[in-house]
mmCIF file with all atom_site columns, C-alpha atoms in Angstrom:
data_model
loop_
_atom_site.group_PDB
_atom_site.id
_atom_site.type_symbol
_atom_site.label_atom_id
_atom_site.label_alt_id
_atom_site.label_comp_id
_atom_site.label_asym_id
_atom_site.label_entity_id
_atom_site.label_seq_id
_atom_site.pdbx_PDB_ins_code
_atom_site.Cartn_x
_atom_site.Cartn_y
_atom_site.Cartn_z
_atom_site.occupancy
_atom_site.B_iso_or_equiv
_atom_site.pdbx_formal_charge
_atom_site.auth_seq_id
_atom_site.auth_comp_id
_atom_site.auth_asym_id
_atom_site.auth_atom_id
_atom_site.pdbx_PDB_model_num
ATOM 1   C CA . MET A 1 1   ? -8.258  34.611 -34.466 1.00 80.00 ? 309 MET A CA 1
ATOM 2   C CA . LYS A 1 2   ? -9.753  31.247 -35.381 1.00 90.00 ? 310 LYS A CA 1
ATOM 3   C CA . PHE A 1 3   ? -7.362  28.422 -36.272 1.00 96.00 ? 311 PHE A CA 1
ATOM 4   C CA . TRP A 1 4   ? -7.925  25.185 -38.144 1.00 98.00 ? 312 TRP A CA 1
ATOM 5   C CA . ASN A 1 5   ? -6.110  21.941 -37.431 1.00 98.00 ? 313 ASN A CA 1
ATOM 6   C CA . VAL A 1 6   ? -5.308  18.859 -39.449 1.00 98.00 ? 314 VAL A CA 1
ATOM 7   C CA . TYR A 1 7   ? -4.819  16.029 -36.990 1.00 98.00 ? 315 TYR A CA 1
ATOM 8   C CA . ILE A 1 8   ? -4.070  12.323 -36.813 1.00 98.00 ? 316 ILE A CA 1
ATOM 9   C CA . MET A 1 9   ? -5.665  9.965  -34.318 1.00 98.00 ? 317 MET A CA 1
ATOM 10  C CA . SER A 1 10  ? -4.479  6.398  -33.704 1.00 97.00 ? 318 SER A CA 1
ATOM 11  C CA . ASN A 1 11  ? -5.448  3.423  -31.593 1.00 96.00 ? 319 ASN A CA 1
ATOM 12  C CA . LYS A 1 12  ? -1.849  2.455  -30.665 1.00 94.00 ? 320 LYS A CA 1
ATOM 13  C CA . PRO A 1 13  ? 1.710   3.209  -31.814 1.00 89.00 ? 321 PRO A CA 1
ATOM 14  C CA . LYS A 1 14  ? 1.887   2.482  -35.546 1.00 88.00 ? 322 LYS A CA 1
ATOM 15  C CA . GLY A 1 15  ? -1.717  1.225  -35.434 1.00 95.00 ? 323 GLY A CA 1
ATOM 16  C CA . VAL A 1 16  ? -4.793  2.377  -37.327 1.00 97.00 ? 324 VAL A CA 1
ATOM 17  C CA . LEU A 1 17  ? -4.600  6.016  -38.455 1.00 98.00 ? 325 LEU A CA 1
ATOM 18  C CA . TYR A 1 18  ? -7.383  8.550  -38.904 1.00 98.00 ? 326 TYR A CA 1
ATOM 19  C CA . ILE A 1 19  ? -6.765  11.961 -40.464 1.00 98.00 ? 327 ILE A CA 1
ATOM 20  C CA . GLY A 1 20  ? -9.245  14.770 -39.881 1.00 98.00 ? 328 GLY A CA 1
ATOM 21  C CA . VAL A 1 21  ? -9.655  18.540 -39.942 1.00 98.00 ? 329 VAL A CA 1
ATOM 22  C CA . THR A 1 22  ? -11.389 20.755 -37.386 1.00 98.00 ? 330 THR A CA 1
ATOM 23  C CA . ASP A 1 23  ? -11.674 24.333 -36.184 1.00 97.00 ? 331 ASP A CA 1
ATOM 24  C CA . ASN A 1 24  ? -11.768 23.197 -32.537 1.00 95.00 ? 332 ASN A CA 1
ATOM 25  C CA . LEU A 1 25  ? -9.136  20.552 -31.841 1.00 95.00 ? 333 LEU A CA 1
ATOM 26  C CA . ASP A 1 26  ? -9.855  20.227 -28.107 1.00 92.00 ? 334 ASP A CA 1
ATOM 27  C CA . GLU A 1 27  ? -13.536 19.493 -28.635 1.00 93.00 ? 335 GLU A CA 1
ATOM 28  C CA . ARG A 1 28  ? -12.956 17.197 -31.600 1.00 96.00 ? 336 ARG A CA 1
ATOM 29  C CA . VAL A 1 29  ? -10.386 15.094 -29.710 1.00 95.00 ? 337 VAL A CA 1
ATOM 30  C CA . LYS A 1 30  ? -12.792 14.905 -26.777 1.00 93.00 ? 338 LYS A CA 1
ATOM 31  C CA . GLU A 1 31  ? -15.523 13.653 -29.146 1.00 94.00 ? 339 GLU A CA 1
ATOM 32  C CA . HIS A 1 32  ? -13.183 10.922 -30.382 1.00 96.00 ? 340 HIS A CA 1
ATOM 33  C CA . LYS A 1 33  ? -12.249 9.908  -26.830 1.00 94.00 ? 341 LYS A CA 1
ATOM 34  C CA . LEU A 1 34  ? -15.897 9.774  -25.731 1.00 93.00 ? 342 LEU A CA 1
ATOM 35  C CA . LYS A 1 35  ? -16.976 7.977  -28.921 1.00 95.00 ? 343 LYS A CA 1
ATOM 36  C CA . VAL A 1 36  ? -19.768 10.517 -29.387 1.00 93.00 ? 344 VAL A CA 1
ATOM 37  C CA . TYR A 1 37  ? -20.427 9.025  -32.822 1.00 95.00 ? 345 TYR A CA 1
ATOM 38  C CA . PRO A 1 38  ? -20.386 5.277  -32.058 1.00 95.00 ? 346 PRO A CA 1
ATOM 39  C CA . GLN A 1 39  ? -20.654 4.191  -35.706 1.00 96.00 ? 347 GLN A CA 1
ATOM 40  C CA . SER A 1 40  ? -17.749 6.384  -36.852 1.00 96.00 ? 348 SER A CA 1
ATOM 41  C CA . PHE A 1 41  ? -14.430 5.019  -38.066 1.00 97.00 ? 349 PHE A CA 1
ATOM 42  C CA . THR A 1 42  ? -12.572 6.268  -34.993 1.00 97.00 ? 350 THR A CA 1
ATOM 43  C CA . ALA A 1 43  ? -15.077 4.716  -32.598 1.00 97.00 ? 351 ALA A CA 1
ATOM 44  C CA . ARG A 1 44  ? -15.109 1.352  -34.398 1.00 97.00 ? 352 ARG A CA 1
ATOM 45  C CA . TYR A 1 45  ? -11.299 1.161  -34.451 1.00 97.00 ? 353 TYR A CA 1
ATOM 46  C CA . ASN A 1 46  ? -10.753 2.814  -31.047 1.00 97.00 ? 354 ASN A CA 1
ATOM 47  C CA . CYS A 1 47  ? -8.711  5.686  -32.497 1.00 97.00 ? 355 CYS A CA 1
ATOM 48  C CA . ASP A 1 48  ? -8.676  7.861  -29.394 1.00 95.00 ? 356 ASP A CA 1
ATOM 49  C CA . LYS A 1 49  ? -5.030  8.957  -29.211 1.00 97.00 ? 357 LYS A CA 1
ATOM 50  C CA . LEU A 1 50  ? -3.947  12.244 -30.761 1.00 97.00 ? 358 LEU A CA 1
ATOM 51  C CA . VAL A 1 51  ? -0.508  11.599 -32.280 1.00 97.00 ? 359 VAL A CA 1
ATOM 52  C CA . TYR A 1 52  ? -0.082  14.569 -34.643 1.00 97.00 ? 360 TYR A CA 1
ATOM 53  C CA . PHE A 1 53  ? -1.537  17.940 -35.598 1.00 97.00 ? 361 PHE A CA 1
ATOM 54  C CA . GLU A 1 54  ? -0.782  20.981 -37.733 1.00 98.00 ? 362 GLU A CA 1
ATOM 55  C CA . LYS A 1 55  ? -2.310  24.441 -37.225 1.00 97.00 ? 363 LYS A CA 1
ATOM 56  C CA . PHE A 1 56  ? -3.590  26.654 -40.070 1.00 98.00 ? 364 PHE A CA 1
ATOM 57  C CA . GLU A 1 57  ? -5.025  30.165 -40.190 1.00 97.00 ? 365 GLU A CA 1
ATOM 58  C CA . ASN A 1 58  ? -7.152  29.277 -43.214 1.00 95.00 ? 366 ASN A CA 1
ATOM 59  C CA . GLY A 1 59  ? -9.770  26.523 -43.390 1.00 97.00 ? 367 GLY A CA 1
ATOM 60  C CA . GLU A 1 60  ? -9.268  25.960 -47.108 1.00 97.00 ? 368 GLU A CA 1
ATOM 61  C CA . ALA A 1 61  ? -5.542  25.390 -46.604 1.00 98.00 ? 369 ALA A CA 1
ATOM 62  C CA . ALA A 1 62  ? -6.272  22.930 -43.803 1.00 98.00 ? 370 ALA A CA 1
ATOM 63  C CA . VAL A 1 63  ? -8.724  20.943 -45.947 1.00 98.00 ? 371 VAL A CA 1
ATOM 64  C CA . LYS A 1 64  ? -6.220  20.906 -48.811 1.00 98.00 ? 372 LYS A CA 1
ATOM 65  C CA . ARG A 1 65  ? -3.519  19.550 -46.478 1.00 98.00 ? 373 ARG A CA 1
ATOM 66  C CA . GLU A 1 66  ? -5.900  16.923 -45.063 1.00 98.00 ? 374 GLU A CA 1
ATOM 67  C CA . LYS A 1 67  ? -6.710  15.650 -48.560 1.00 98.00 ? 375 LYS A CA 1
ATOM 68  C CA . GLN A 1 68  ? -3.006  15.615 -49.451 1.00 98.00 ? 376 GLN A CA 1
ATOM 69  C CA . MET A 1 69  ? -2.105  13.589 -46.359 1.00 98.00 ? 377 MET A CA 1
ATOM 70  C CA . LYS A 1 70  ? -4.941  11.113 -46.947 1.00 98.00 ? 378 LYS A CA 1
ATOM 71  C CA . ARG A 1 71  ? -3.417  10.292 -50.352 1.00 98.00 ? 379 ARG A CA 1
ATOM 72  C CA . TRP A 1 72  ? 0.016   9.570  -48.855 1.00 98.00 ? 380 TRP A CA 1
ATOM 73  C CA . LYS A 1 73  ? 1.432   6.100  -48.388 1.00 98.00 ? 381 LYS A CA 1
ATOM 74  C CA . ARG A 1 74  ? 1.195   4.794  -44.848 1.00 97.00 ? 382 ARG A CA 1
ATOM 75  C CA . ASP A 1 75  ? 4.965   4.862  -44.253 1.00 96.00 ? 383 ASP A CA 1
ATOM 76  C CA . TRP A 1 76  ? 5.053   8.572  -45.189 1.00 97.00 ? 384 TRP A CA 1
ATOM 77  C CA . LYS A 1 77  ? 2.386   9.261  -42.573 1.00 97.00 ? 385 LYS A CA 1
ATOM 78  C CA . ILE A 1 78  ? 4.296   7.273  -39.934 1.00 96.00 ? 386 ILE A CA 1
ATOM 79  C CA . ARG A 1 79  ? 7.503   9.213  -40.688 1.00 97.00 ? 387 ARG A CA 1
ATOM 80  C CA . LEU A 1 80  ? 5.607   12.509 -40.399 1.00 97.00 ? 388 LEU A CA 1
ATOM 81  C CA . ILE A 1 81  ? 4.177   11.475 -37.038 1.00 97.00 ? 389 ILE A CA 1
ATOM 82  C CA . GLU A 1 82  ? 7.531   10.209 -35.725 1.00 96.00 ? 390 GLU A CA 1
ATOM 83  C CA . GLY A 1 83  ? 9.234   13.479 -36.734 1.00 97.00 ? 391 GLY A CA 1
ATOM 84  C CA . PHE A 1 84  ? 6.690   15.401 -34.639 1.00 96.00 ? 392 PHE A CA 1
ATOM 85  C CA . ASN A 1 85  ? 6.057   12.855 -31.885 1.00 96.00 ? 393 ASN A CA 1
ATOM 86  C CA . PRO A 1 86  ? 8.981   10.359 -31.747 1.00 94.00 ? 394 PRO A CA 1
ATOM 87  C CA . ASP A 1 87  ? 7.524   8.335  -28.854 1.00 92.00 ? 395 ASP A CA 1
ATOM 88  C CA . LEU A 1 88  ? 4.087   8.127  -30.525 1.00 92.00 ? 396 LEU A CA 1
ATOM 89  C CA . VAL A 1 89  ? 2.370   9.142  -27.284 1.00 93.00 ? 397 VAL A CA 1
ATOM 90  C CA . ASP A 1 90  ? -1.122  10.599 -26.969 1.00 95.00 ? 398 ASP A CA 1
ATOM 91  C CA . ILE A 1 91  ? -0.396  14.333 -27.123 1.00 94.00 ? 399 ILE A CA 1
ATOM 92  C CA . SER A 1 92  ? -3.708  15.128 -25.465 1.00 93.00 ? 400 SER A CA 1
ATOM 93  C CA . LEU A 1 93  ? -3.044  13.083 -22.303 1.00 89.00 ? 401 LEU A CA 1
ATOM 94  C CA . ASN A 1 94  ? -2.285  16.131 -20.164 1.00 82.00 ? 402 ASN A CA 1
ATOM 95  C CA . TRP A 1 95  ? -4.987  18.355 -21.662 1.00 78.00 ? 403 TRP A CA 1
ATOM 96  C CA . LYS A 1 96  ? -7.648  19.433 -19.190 1.00 73.00 ? 404 LYS A CA 1
ATOM 97  C CA . PHE A 1 97  ? -10.881 18.298 -20.842 1.00 63.00 ? 405 PHE A CA 1
ATOM 98  C CA . ASN A 1 98  ? -14.240 19.201 -19.392 1.00 66.00 ? 406 ASN A CA 1
ATOM 99  C CA . TYR A 1 99  ? -16.001 15.904 -20.053 1.00 62.00 ? 407 TYR A CA 1
ATOM 100 C CA . ASN A 1 100 ? -19.289 17.264 -18.692 1.00 62.00 ? 408 ASN A CA 1
ATOM 101 C CA . LYS A 1 101 ? -19.787 19.531 -21.676 1.00 58.00 ? 409 LYS A CA 1
ATOM 102 C CA . LEU A 1 102 ? -19.519 19.065 -25.420 1.00 56.00 ? 410 LEU A CA 1
ATOM 103 C CA . ARG A 1 103 ? -19.408 22.199 -27.585 1.00 52.00 ? 411 ARG A CA 1
#
């Protein structure tokens, strides 16, 4: 079964936030970390730390949630992240990425 994820990347605790949606969270986080798209928002602001994600079985539901979260006030987003990840650490730090291969 294919899953979709809404995720939040940051550059530091309580720093710049980026909200995105993807059907392959591992690869998308790796793209952010490697700055595959150097002119993108996440590359320009060094948002390479995964601080939050939600999993969905339906892509439409994930996109709807992403749009909802993007409309939220910043402090709501911070509270959501802190409820999931109280120490605001990079969740992907111990993931085993294969940096030799993208998709």
